[in-house]
mmCIF file of C-alpha atoms and ligand atoms in Angstrom:
data_model
loop_
_atom_site.group_PDB
_atom_site.id
_atom_site.type_symbol
_atom_site.label_atom_id
_atom_site.label_comp_id
_atom_site.label_asym_id
_atom_site.label_seq_id
_atom_site.Cartn_x
_atom_site.Cartn_y
_atom_site.Cartn_z
ATOM 1 C CA MET V 1 32.330 12.416 -24.450
ATOM 2 C CA ARG V 2 35.394 11.128 -27.450
ATOM 3 C CA HIS V 3 33.244 8.506 -28.725
ATOM 4 C CA ALA V 4 31.436 5.638 -28.858
ATOM 5 C CA ARG V 5 31.269 2.205 -30.947
ATOM 6 C CA ALA V 6 29.472 -0.663 -30.647
ATOM 7 C CA LEU V 7 30.855 -4.387 -30.236
ATOM 8 C CA ASP V 8 29.308 -6.459 -32.074
ATOM 9 C CA GLU V 9 30.375 -9.503 -30.786
ATOM 10 C CA GLU V 10 29.851 -8.498 -27.273
ATOM 11 C CA ARG V 11 26.237 -6.647 -28.105
ATOM 12 C CA LEU V 12 28.323 -3.849 -25.992
ATOM 13 C CA VAL V 13 28.469 -0.113 -26.560
ATOM 14 C CA GLU V 14 31.727 1.356 -25.781
ATOM 15 C CA VAL V 15 31.876 4.903 -24.214
ATOM 16 C CA GLU V 16 35.242 6.518 -24.124
ATOM 17 C CA TRP V 17 34.518 9.837 -21.453
ATOM 18 C CA GLU V 18 37.268 13.206 -21.775
ATOM 19 C CA ASP V 19 39.073 11.804 -19.135
ATOM 20 C CA GLY V 20 39.668 8.471 -21.242
ATOM 21 C CA VAL V 21 38.062 6.259 -19.011
ATOM 22 C CA GLN V 22 35.632 3.860 -20.585
ATOM 23 C CA SER V 23 32.263 2.451 -20.501
ATOM 24 C CA LEU V 24 30.205 -0.440 -21.595
ATOM 25 C CA TYR V 25 26.540 -0.529 -21.765
ATOM 26 C CA PRO V 26 23.841 -3.778 -22.902
ATOM 27 C CA PHE V 27 22.828 -3.323 -25.983
ATOM 28 C CA THR V 28 19.981 -5.128 -24.474
ATOM 29 C CA TRP V 29 19.630 -2.651 -21.277
ATOM 30 C CA LEU V 30 20.120 0.434 -23.764
ATOM 31 C CA ARG V 31 16.944 -0.406 -26.329
ATOM 32 C CA ASP V 32 15.026 -0.768 -22.893
ATOM 33 C CA ASN V 33 15.570 1.826 -21.418
ATOM 34 C CA CYS V 34 14.894 4.318 -25.036
ATOM 35 C CA GLN V 35 14.468 7.861 -23.225
ATOM 36 C CA CYS V 36 11.908 8.490 -26.251
ATOM 37 C CA SER V 37 7.883 9.517 -25.777
ATOM 38 C CA LEU V 38 7.082 5.881 -27.399
ATOM 39 C CA CYS V 39 9.598 4.192 -24.995
ATOM 40 C CA THR V 40 8.851 6.408 -21.745
ATOM 41 C CA LEU V 41 5.956 8.520 -20.581
ATOM 42 C CA LYS V 42 7.762 11.711 -19.406
ATOM 43 C CA SER V 43 5.251 12.963 -16.901
ATOM 44 C CA ALA V 44 6.113 9.736 -14.833
ATOM 45 C CA GLN V 45 8.849 9.148 -15.214
ATOM 46 C CA ALA V 46 8.133 5.868 -16.300
ATOM 47 C CA ARG V 47 8.523 2.827 -18.969
ATOM 48 C CA LYS V 48 5.771 2.624 -20.877
ATOM 49 C CA LEU V 49 7.921 0.203 -23.454
ATOM 50 C CA LEU V 50 6.152 -2.991 -22.449
ATOM 51 C CA MET V 51 8.540 -6.634 -22.557
ATOM 52 C CA SER V 52 6.845 -8.299 -24.453
ATOM 53 C CA ASP V 53 7.962 -5.666 -27.491
ATOM 54 C CA LEU V 54 11.730 -5.792 -26.210
ATOM 55 C CA ASP V 55 13.821 -8.297 -28.808
ATOM 56 C CA ILE V 56 16.448 -9.457 -26.013
ATOM 57 C CA HIS V 57 18.891 -10.246 -28.724
ATOM 58 C CA THR V 58 18.417 -6.532 -30.980
ATOM 59 C CA GLY V 59 21.451 -5.955 -32.697
ATOM 60 C CA ILE V 60 22.471 -2.347 -33.379
ATOM 61 C CA ASP V 61 22.611 -0.292 -37.128
ATOM 62 C CA VAL V 62 24.202 3.080 -36.545
ATOM 63 C CA VAL V 63 25.729 4.345 -32.641
ATOM 64 C CA GLU V 64 27.742 7.823 -32.807
ATOM 65 C CA VAL V 65 28.488 10.947 -30.363
ATOM 66 C CA THR V 66 26.190 13.991 -31.808
ATOM 67 C CA ASN V 67 26.938 17.444 -32.014
ATOM 68 C CA ASP V 68 25.015 17.941 -28.697
ATOM 69 C CA ASN V 69 26.966 15.834 -26.803
ATOM 70 C CA LYS V 70 24.957 12.783 -27.147
ATOM 71 C CA VAL V 71 25.061 9.226 -28.115
ATOM 72 C CA SER V 72 22.238 8.703 -30.783
ATOM 73 C CA ILE V 73 21.533 4.462 -32.073
ATOM 74 C CA VAL V 74 19.804 4.102 -34.386
ATOM 75 C CA TRP V 75 18.033 -0.118 -33.741
ATOM 76 C CA PRO V 76 17.277 -2.046 -36.685
ATOM 77 C CA ASP V 77 13.878 -1.264 -36.700
ATOM 78 C CA GLN V 78 14.790 2.053 -37.544
ATOM 79 C CA HIS V 79 13.847 3.483 -33.953
ATOM 80 C CA THR V 80 16.159 5.880 -32.875
ATOM 81 C CA SER V 81 17.304 6.403 -29.292
ATOM 82 C CA MET V 82 18.862 9.381 -27.915
ATOM 83 C CA PHE V 83 20.672 9.123 -23.774
ATOM 84 C CA GLU V 84 22.624 12.168 -22.754
ATOM 85 C CA ALA V 85 26.276 11.717 -21.201
ATOM 86 C CA GLU V 86 25.588 12.723 -17.913
ATOM 87 C CA TRP V 87 22.697 10.296 -17.821
ATOM 88 C CA LEU V 88 24.698 7.295 -19.003
ATOM 89 C CA LYS V 89 27.642 8.028 -16.684
ATOM 90 C CA LYS V 90 25.508 7.406 -13.558
ATOM 91 C CA ARG V 91 24.200 4.640 -15.090
ATOM 92 C CA SER V 92 28.080 2.803 -15.642
ATOM 93 C CA PHE V 93 27.615 -0.405 -14.690
ATOM 94 C CA SER V 94 31.766 -0.051 -13.231
ATOM 95 C CA GLN V 95 31.588 -1.583 -9.383
ATOM 96 C CA GLU V 96 32.626 1.594 -8.083
ATOM 97 C CA ALA V 97 29.905 3.397 -9.841
ATOM 98 C CA ARG V 98 26.909 1.179 -8.691
ATOM 99 C CA GLN V 99 28.290 1.591 -4.791
ATOM 100 C CA THR V 100 27.923 5.441 -5.812
ATOM 101 C CA MET V 101 25.018 5.255 -6.557
ATOM 102 C CA GLN V 102 23.610 2.739 -4.923
ATOM 103 C CA GLU V 103 24.431 4.643 -1.683
ATOM 104 C CA GLU V 104 23.201 8.444 -3.368
ATOM 105 C CA LEU V 105 19.697 6.447 -3.393
ATOM 106 C CA PHE V 106 20.038 4.385 -0.254
ATOM 107 C CA PHE V 107 22.055 6.270 2.423
ATOM 108 C CA ASN V 108 23.101 2.842 3.486
ATOM 109 C CA GLU V 109 26.591 3.437 5.296
ATOM 110 C CA ARG V 110 25.773 3.190 8.944
ATOM 111 C CA TYR V 111 27.668 4.247 12.032
ATOM 112 C CA TYR V 112 28.184 2.104 15.004
ATOM 113 C CA TRP V 113 27.962 2.821 18.962
ATOM 114 C CA ASP V 114 28.065 2.138 22.106
ATOM 115 C CA SER V 115 27.074 3.482 25.647
ATOM 116 C CA LYS V 116 29.335 6.343 24.412
ATOM 117 C CA LEU V 117 26.937 7.304 21.859
ATOM 118 C CA HIS V 118 26.168 11.559 22.004
ATOM 119 C CA ILE V 119 23.093 11.538 20.773
ATOM 120 C CA PRO V 120 22.528 13.283 17.902
ATOM 121 C CA THR V 121 20.913 16.225 19.224
ATOM 122 C CA ALA V 122 18.230 18.701 17.338
ATOM 123 C CA ASN V 123 15.328 21.310 18.048
ATOM 124 C CA TYR V 124 11.848 20.437 17.016
ATOM 125 C CA GLN V 125 10.756 23.873 15.325
ATOM 126 C CA ASP V 126 14.207 23.808 13.517
ATOM 127 C CA VAL V 127 13.548 20.367 11.826
ATOM 128 C CA LEU V 128 9.704 21.254 10.866
ATOM 129 C CA ASN V 129 10.640 24.921 9.074
ATOM 130 C CA ASP V 130 14.501 24.430 7.449
ATOM 131 C CA ASP V 131 15.020 21.977 5.200
ATOM 132 C CA LYS V 132 18.436 22.317 5.637
ATOM 133 C CA ALA V 133 18.031 20.856 10.147
ATOM 134 C CA ALA V 134 15.181 18.162 8.473
ATOM 135 C CA LEU V 135 17.776 16.660 5.933
ATOM 136 C CA ALA V 136 20.437 16.023 8.776
ATOM 137 C CA TRP V 137 18.073 14.527 10.580
ATOM 138 C CA LEU V 138 17.055 12.696 8.525
ATOM 139 C CA VAL V 139 19.801 11.706 7.386
ATOM 140 C CA ALA V 140 22.012 10.720 11.145
ATOM 141 C CA LEU V 141 17.958 8.604 11.777
ATOM 142 C CA LYS V 142 19.373 6.496 8.389
ATOM 143 C CA ARG V 143 23.358 6.303 9.608
ATOM 144 C CA VAL V 144 23.098 6.129 13.722
ATOM 145 C CA GLY V 145 19.286 5.320 13.959
ATOM 146 C CA MET V 146 17.977 7.291 16.432
ATOM 147 C CA VAL V 147 18.218 11.241 16.385
ATOM 148 C CA TYR V 148 17.389 13.294 20.054
ATOM 149 C CA LEU V 149 14.515 16.074 18.632
ATOM 150 C CA LYS V 150 14.230 18.927 22.051
ATOM 151 C CA GLY V 151 12.198 22.191 22.513
ATOM 152 C CA ALA V 152 8.348 20.628 21.104
ATOM 153 C CA PRO V 153 5.329 22.226 23.083
ATOM 154 C CA ALA V 154 4.372 19.673 26.148
ATOM 155 C CA GLN V 155 0.940 18.640 24.440
ATOM 156 C CA LEU V 156 -0.578 16.246 22.259
ATOM 157 C CA GLY V 157 0.002 16.306 18.688
ATOM 158 C CA GLN V 158 3.865 16.868 17.881
ATOM 159 C CA VAL V 159 4.482 13.320 16.969
ATOM 160 C CA ALA V 160 1.893 13.908 13.724
ATOM 161 C CA ARG V 161 2.665 17.282 12.606
ATOM 162 C CA LEU V 162 6.282 15.948 11.962
ATOM 163 C CA ALA V 163 4.772 12.075 10.276
ATOM 164 C CA GLU V 164 3.011 14.766 8.274
ATOM 165 C CA ARG V 165 6.868 16.834 7.744
ATOM 166 C CA ILE V 166 7.589 13.405 5.914
ATOM 167 C CA GLY V 167 4.624 12.014 4.481
ATOM 168 C CA TYR V 168 2.302 10.684 6.658
ATOM 169 C CA LEU V 169 1.876 7.913 9.171
ATOM 170 C CA ARG V 170 2.260 4.514 9.769
ATOM 171 C CA LEU V 171 -1.831 2.863 11.457
ATOM 172 C CA THR V 172 -1.572 0.336 13.260
ATOM 173 C CA PHE V 173 -4.420 -1.131 15.803
ATOM 174 C CA TYR V 174 -2.856 0.265 18.461
ATOM 175 C CA GLY V 175 -4.203 3.741 16.323
ATOM 176 C CA HIS V 176 -2.869 6.486 13.985
ATOM 177 C CA THR V 177 -0.545 7.620 17.643
ATOM 178 C CA TRP V 178 -0.839 5.917 21.033
ATOM 179 C CA GLN V 179 -0.666 7.411 24.183
ATOM 180 C CA VAL V 180 2.589 5.449 26.565
ATOM 181 C CA GLN V 181 0.503 5.790 29.949
ATOM 182 C CA ASP V 182 0.034 3.409 32.652
ATOM 183 C CA LYS V 183 -3.765 2.188 32.460
ATOM 184 C CA TYR V 184 -6.348 -0.087 33.372
ATOM 185 C CA MET V 185 -6.633 -2.969 32.019
ATOM 186 C CA ALA V 186 -4.237 -2.399 29.867
ATOM 187 C CA ASN V 187 -3.760 -4.124 25.872
ATOM 188 C CA ASN V 188 0.393 -4.239 26.384
ATOM 189 C CA VAL V 189 2.641 -4.177 28.639
ATOM 190 C CA ALA V 190 3.664 -0.542 27.736
ATOM 191 C CA TYR V 191 1.339 0.712 28.991
ATOM 192 C CA THR V 192 1.630 0.024 32.902
ATOM 193 C CA PRO V 193 4.478 1.098 34.911
ATOM 194 C CA GLY V 194 6.739 -2.109 34.437
ATOM 195 C CA ARG V 195 10.186 -2.430 34.026
ATOM 196 C CA LEU V 196 10.213 -3.627 29.717
ATOM 197 C CA SER V 197 13.394 -4.591 28.868
ATOM 198 C CA LEU V 198 15.513 -3.793 25.382
ATOM 199 C CA HIS V 199 13.175 -4.712 22.276
ATOM 200 C CA THR V 200 11.360 -3.662 19.488
ATOM 201 C CA ASP V 201 8.556 -2.450 19.357
ATOM 202 C CA TYR V 202 5.906 -4.358 17.225
ATOM 203 C CA PRO V 203 7.155 -7.969 15.886
ATOM 204 C CA ALA V 204 3.679 -9.528 16.012
ATOM 205 C CA LEU V 205 3.938 -7.813 13.009
ATOM 206 C CA HIS V 206 5.079 -10.059 10.265
ATOM 207 C CA PHE V 207 6.574 -5.966 8.338
ATOM 208 C CA ALA V 208 7.275 -3.917 11.063
ATOM 209 C CA PRO V 209 6.999 -0.503 11.512
ATOM 210 C CA GLY V 210 10.308 0.463 10.339
ATOM 211 C CA VAL V 211 10.806 4.318 12.337
ATOM 212 C CA GLN V 212 8.613 5.051 15.375
ATOM 213 C CA PHE V 213 8.646 8.295 17.211
ATOM 214 C CA LEU V 214 8.543 8.786 21.479
ATOM 215 C CA HIS V 215 7.066 12.932 22.383
ATOM 216 C CA CYS V 216 7.637 13.323 26.106
ATOM 217 C CA ILE V 217 4.608 15.034 27.146
ATOM 218 C CA ASN V 218 5.270 13.870 31.416
ATOM 219 C CA GLN V 219 7.430 11.980 32.794
ATOM 220 C CA ALA V 220 7.765 10.630 36.015
ATOM 221 C CA GLU V 221 9.279 12.062 39.041
ATOM 222 C CA LYS V 222 10.022 8.430 40.575
ATOM 223 C CA GLY V 223 11.917 5.711 37.529
ATOM 224 C CA GLY V 224 10.800 6.064 33.579
ATOM 225 C CA GLU V 225 14.710 6.626 32.419
ATOM 226 C CA SER V 226 14.900 4.671 29.288
ATOM 227 C CA GLU V 227 17.624 2.607 27.148
ATOM 228 C CA VAL V 228 18.878 2.222 24.245
ATOM 229 C CA VAL V 229 21.382 0.263 22.650
ATOM 230 C CA ASP V 230 22.492 -0.572 18.579
ATOM 231 C CA GLY V 231 20.688 -3.696 17.643
ATOM 232 C CA PHE V 232 23.370 -4.047 14.774
ATOM 233 C CA HIS V 233 26.071 -3.611 16.061
ATOM 234 C CA THR V 234 25.241 -6.111 18.682
ATOM 235 C CA ALA V 235 24.598 -8.304 16.616
ATOM 236 C CA GLU V 236 27.491 -8.168 15.035
ATOM 237 C CA GLN V 237 29.194 -8.708 18.610
ATOM 238 C CA LEU V 238 27.184 -11.753 18.839
ATOM 239 C CA HIS V 239 28.194 -12.745 15.044
ATOM 240 C CA ARG V 240 31.362 -12.830 16.510
ATOM 241 C CA GLU V 241 31.640 -14.177 20.186
ATOM 242 C CA ASP V 242 29.043 -17.065 19.258
ATOM 243 C CA PRO V 243 28.118 -17.596 15.955
ATOM 244 C CA GLU V 244 26.344 -20.676 16.398
ATOM 245 C CA ALA V 245 24.023 -18.344 18.868
ATOM 246 C CA PHE V 246 24.263 -15.636 15.685
ATOM 247 C CA HIS V 247 23.512 -18.601 13.322
ATOM 248 C CA THR V 248 20.245 -20.013 15.261
ATOM 249 C CA LEU V 249 19.296 -16.430 15.804
ATOM 250 C CA THR V 250 19.204 -16.116 11.971
ATOM 251 C CA SER V 251 17.682 -19.007 10.600
ATOM 252 C CA LEU V 252 15.083 -20.297 13.280
ATOM 253 C CA LEU V 253 11.420 -18.840 12.909
ATOM 254 C CA VAL V 254 9.976 -17.689 16.313
ATOM 255 C CA ASP V 255 6.068 -16.731 16.995
ATOM 256 C CA PHE V 256 4.903 -13.336 18.541
ATOM 257 C CA THR V 257 1.237 -13.108 19.243
ATOM 258 C CA ASP V 258 -0.400 -9.974 19.675
ATOM 259 C CA THR V 259 -4.053 -10.028 20.668
ATOM 260 C CA GLY V 260 -6.998 -7.204 22.266
ATOM 261 C CA THR V 261 -9.457 -4.175 21.586
ATOM 262 C CA ASP V 262 -8.038 -0.183 20.942
ATOM 263 C CA TYR V 263 -8.074 1.148 16.950
ATOM 264 C CA CYS V 264 -9.888 -2.346 16.840
ATOM 265 C CA ASP V 265 -10.369 -5.480 17.855
ATOM 266 C CA PHE V 266 -7.192 -7.489 17.221
ATOM 267 C CA MET V 267 -6.235 -11.182 16.579
ATOM 268 C CA LEU V 268 -2.484 -11.652 15.624
ATOM 269 C CA GLN V 269 0.714 -13.683 14.514
ATOM 270 C CA SER V 270 3.857 -13.761 13.184
ATOM 271 C CA LYS V 271 6.987 -15.363 12.341
ATOM 272 C CA LYS V 272 10.026 -14.153 12.176
ATOM 273 C CA SER V 273 14.196 -14.636 13.196
ATOM 274 C CA ILE V 274 15.278 -12.288 15.677
ATOM 275 C CA ILE V 275 18.206 -11.628 13.898
ATOM 276 C CA ASP V 276 17.119 -11.118 10.114
ATOM 277 C CA VAL V 277 20.207 -10.808 7.831
ATOM 278 C CA ASN V 278 20.568 -10.323 4.148
ATOM 279 C CA ALA V 279 21.762 -11.966 0.814
ATOM 280 C CA GLN V 280 24.988 -10.765 1.399
ATOM 281 C CA GLY V 281 25.379 -11.525 5.597
ATOM 282 C CA GLN V 282 24.513 -7.889 6.665
ATOM 283 C CA VAL V 283 22.705 -7.596 9.599
ATOM 284 C CA VAL V 284 19.469 -5.751 8.521
ATOM 285 C CA ARG V 285 16.894 -6.371 11.083
ATOM 286 C CA ILE V 286 15.629 -6.794 14.516
ATOM 287 C CA ASN V 287 12.435 -8.344 16.066
ATOM 288 C CA TYR V 288 12.392 -8.667 19.441
ATOM 289 C CA ASN V 289 10.036 -7.887 21.912
ATOM 290 C CA ASN V 290 9.874 -10.138 25.012
ATOM 291 C CA ALA V 291 6.697 -9.309 25.950
ATOM 292 C CA THR V 292 5.182 -10.499 22.832
ATOM 293 C CA ARG V 293 7.313 -13.943 21.708
ATOM 294 C CA ASP V 294 4.037 -16.628 21.339
ATOM 295 C CA SER V 295 4.631 -19.763 23.915
ATOM 296 C CA VAL V 296 3.844 -21.250 21.215
ATOM 297 C CA LEU V 297 6.583 -21.746 20.133
ATOM 298 C CA ASP V 298 7.419 -24.352 16.575
ATOM 299 C CA LEU V 299 9.919 -26.284 17.201
ATOM 300 C CA PRO V 300 11.473 -29.844 17.284
ATOM 301 C CA LEU V 301 11.683 -30.446 20.819
ATOM 302 C CA HIS V 302 15.831 -30.636 19.969
ATOM 303 C CA GLN V 303 15.297 -27.243 19.007
ATOM 304 C CA VAL V 304 13.994 -25.731 22.319
ATOM 305 C CA GLN V 305 17.512 -25.560 24.448
ATOM 306 C CA PRO V 306 19.584 -23.567 21.753
ATOM 307 C CA PHE V 307 16.570 -21.462 20.808
ATOM 308 C CA TYR V 308 16.747 -20.145 24.771
ATOM 309 C CA ARG V 309 20.163 -19.939 24.326
ATOM 310 C CA ALA V 310 21.028 -18.281 21.767
ATOM 311 C CA LEU V 311 18.381 -15.657 22.813
ATOM 312 C CA LYS V 312 20.049 -15.778 26.043
ATOM 313 C CA ALA V 313 23.685 -15.096 24.743
ATOM 314 C CA TYR V 314 22.151 -12.593 22.512
ATOM 315 C CA VAL V 315 20.371 -10.577 25.468
ATOM 316 C CA ASN V 316 23.667 -10.774 27.788
ATOM 317 C CA ILE V 317 25.357 -8.711 24.998
ATOM 318 C CA MET V 318 22.551 -6.442 24.571
ATOM 319 C CA ASN V 319 22.679 -5.827 28.209
ATOM 320 C CA ARG V 320 26.263 -5.233 28.707
ATOM 321 C CA ARG V 321 26.668 -2.028 30.345
ATOM 322 C CA GLU V 322 29.237 -0.860 27.618
ATOM 323 C CA ASN V 323 26.657 -1.486 25.218
ATOM 324 C CA VAL V 324 23.100 0.482 26.760
ATOM 325 C CA VAL V 325 23.295 4.416 26.417
ATOM 326 C CA THR V 326 20.249 5.850 29.347
ATOM 327 C CA TYR V 327 18.554 8.687 29.916
ATOM 328 C CA LYS V 328 15.271 10.294 31.105
ATOM 329 C CA MET V 329 13.362 12.037 28.543
ATOM 330 C CA GLU V 330 11.840 15.368 29.151
ATOM 331 C CA PRO V 331 8.084 17.210 28.619
ATOM 332 C CA GLY V 332 8.735 18.344 25.401
ATOM 333 C CA ASP V 333 11.776 15.757 23.969
ATOM 334 C CA ILE V 334 10.701 13.245 21.027
ATOM 335 C CA MET V 335 12.784 10.465 20.620
ATOM 336 C CA THR V 336 13.175 9.452 16.767
ATOM 337 C CA PHE V 337 14.310 6.237 16.628
ATOM 338 C CA ASP V 338 14.836 3.091 13.704
ATOM 339 C CA ASN V 339 12.638 1.059 15.003
ATOM 340 C CA TRP V 340 14.277 -1.808 12.628
ATOM 341 C CA ARG V 341 17.569 -1.347 13.774
ATOM 342 C CA LEU V 342 17.585 0.042 18.032
ATOM 343 C CA LEU V 343 15.970 -1.920 20.379
ATOM 344 C CA HIS V 344 15.040 0.444 23.475
ATOM 345 C CA GLY V 345 13.396 -0.023 26.994
ATOM 346 C CA ARG V 346 12.195 1.394 30.073
ATOM 347 C CA ARG V 347 12.691 1.297 33.061
ATOM 348 C CA SER V 348 10.014 0.673 35.920
ATOM 349 C CA TYR V 349 8.632 3.847 36.807
ATOM 350 C CA VAL V 350 5.805 5.754 40.279
ATOM 351 C CA SER V 351 3.230 5.668 38.405
ATOM 352 C CA ARG V 352 0.699 9.064 40.011
ATOM 353 C CA PRO V 353 -2.009 10.198 39.407
ATOM 354 C CA ASP V 354 -2.001 13.901 40.153
ATOM 355 C CA ARG V 355 1.499 13.400 38.198
ATOM 356 C CA LEU V 356 0.660 11.072 34.936
ATOM 357 C CA ARG V 357 3.404 9.522 32.766
ATOM 358 C CA HIS V 358 2.901 10.365 29.416
ATOM 359 C CA LEU V 359 4.419 9.317 25.147
ATOM 360 C CA GLU V 360 3.057 10.192 22.429
ATOM 361 C CA GLY V 361 4.234 7.963 20.442
ATOM 362 C CA ALA V 362 3.932 7.478 16.407
ATOM 363 C CA TYR V 363 5.102 5.150 13.247
ATOM 364 C CA LEU V 364 6.145 5.152 9.619
ATOM 365 C CA ASP V 365 7.589 3.221 7.531
ATOM 366 C CA TRP V 366 11.484 3.449 6.669
ATOM 367 C CA ASP V 367 10.039 4.646 2.333
ATOM 368 C CA GLU V 368 8.721 7.818 3.566
ATOM 369 C CA VAL V 369 12.066 8.364 5.266
ATOM 370 C CA MET V 370 14.015 7.487 2.465
ATOM 371 C CA SER V 371 11.189 8.974 0.323
ATOM 372 C CA ARG V 372 11.621 12.025 2.093
ATOM 373 C CA LEU V 373 15.183 12.580 2.579
ATOM 374 C CA ARG V 374 15.511 11.722 -1.362
ATOM 375 C CA ILE V 375 13.496 14.705 -1.686
ATOM 376 C CA LEU V 376 15.150 17.547 0.887
ATOM 377 C CA ARG V 377 18.820 16.252 -0.560
ATOM 378 C CA LYS V 378 18.127 17.166 -3.973
ATOM 379 C CA SER V 379 16.295 20.538 -3.035
ATOM 380 C CA VAL V 380 18.750 21.349 -0.422
ATOM 381 C CA ASP V 381 21.215 20.622 -3.099
ATOM 382 C CA GLU V 382 19.643 22.351 -5.686
ATOM 383 C CA ALA V 383 19.354 26.376 -3.361
ATOM 384 C CA ASP V 384 22.665 25.702 -1.935
ATOM 385 C CA ALA V 385 23.716 25.475 -5.853
ATOM 386 C CA THR V 386 22.245 28.855 -6.543
ATOM 387 C CA ARG V 387 23.340 30.455 -4.118
HETATM 388 C C1 OGA I 1 6.868 1.572 24.433
HETATM 389 C C2 OGA I 1 7.940 2.043 24.815
HETATM 390 C C3 OGA I 1 9.005 3.927 25.919
HETATM 391 C C4 OGA I 1 8.919 4.514 27.561
HETATM 392 O O1 OGA I 1 6.032 2.331 24.028
HETATM 393 O O2 OGA I 1 6.898 0.553 23.198
HETATM 394 O O3 OGA I 1 8.582 1.450 24.325
HETATM 395 O O4 OGA I 1 9.427 4.981 27.903
HETATM 396 N N1 OGA I 1 7.941 2.774 26.146
HETATM 397 O O5 OGA I 1 7.340 4.155 28.039
HETATM 398 N N1 NM2 I 2 2.524 -0.447 20.860
HETATM 399 C C1 NM2 I 2 3.276 1.419 22.474
HETATM 400 O O1 NM2 I 2 5.477 -5.137 20.395
HETATM 401 C C2 NM2 I 2 4.660 -3.805 21.150
HETATM 402 O O2 NM2 I 2 3.876 -4.265 21.959
HETATM 403 C C3 NM2 I 2 5.036 -2.864 21.276
HETATM 404 C C4 NM2 I 2 3.216 -1.415 20.984
HETATM 405 C C5 NM2 I 2 1.685 -0.690 22.843
HETATM 406 C C6 NM2 I 2 2.516 0.738 20.359
HETATM 407 C C7 NM2 I 2 4.237 -1.880 21.740
HETATM 408 ZN ZN1 ZN I 3 12.447 4.718 -27.672
HETATM 409 ZN ZN1 ZN I 4 8.788 0.187 22.488
#
């Protein structure tokens, strides 16, 4: 750092770096983020300072750069704060620095795809045993929305092992893990040999599972092929081609329902728009399973037909040949995917009692997956640095 000085009028500290670039930090933010042991619990990396003890109009008595390259601030009550250069630089309020930091924290970069996608593929054992392979797996899962794992044993328990590699799985009414098979008196259309049109799992839950694993233990001889589509890419195609339909699907709330018994008895109701966008208008989640879309439709009469028109327009785009990736899972394959982004389906299959089609599935949430992703990047970076 070349210097640090207080701009008292604006209540900003100006820091000039070695390259001549300057950064500005509000007095209030600096006081709020004092790193001393009175203000911060080091062992939890958490703020001890209470909002009720923060003076949001504080001035500064003295600010200077110390010999060991820290910004030292003495506040009017003589409390002292020390800020390391690197720590400050990362937290710069400039547009570029904020963007870099957000990318580092949230891995927001997206790769949109269509039928020409070469599905990112990794080896199951590598992902379990090697941090670099696990990191590449989760980076692609976030960026592309799906990663195909090969080489797992064709036995129960592999999706649970994979979930433990990350943290823990998401329990739902279908159990910790669940068996996709042709079942007598099926409590879900997935548990029949019928076709499953493109869907996201579990829109009947307001907080639908973020990530899904499907492990093929046994495949049908005839049928049972998988289909996947990039829900974000196709939603943006809808936005361009039919903005009115896009607006309808991002604004109208649709009822979803799911009733039955499995892990325990359940009677779910939810209200979701088919396409969720964030405050910037970016598509962030798809909520659509035609099987659990409720016959109760809480819309005024005049919105019913426009809703169907809009949904049909989106489904027609999804089903375009140029958007769909088709493959057939083999025993030992595990499909890992973003359930907030991908729509997935299955062709009908011929059920044979002597060769039962069987997939084992599990859900996780994005918070746990992103947590493991950050930890893996840190440990892989550190290992690389010491080599
Ligand atoms: C499901 C599902 C795919 C398959 O169970 O929700 O999408 O290939 N299954 O059976
Ligand atoms: N299963 C596969 O939304 C859904 O009902 C998806 C969930 C039964 C756990 C299917
Ligand atoms: Zn302090
Ligand atoms: Zn599904």
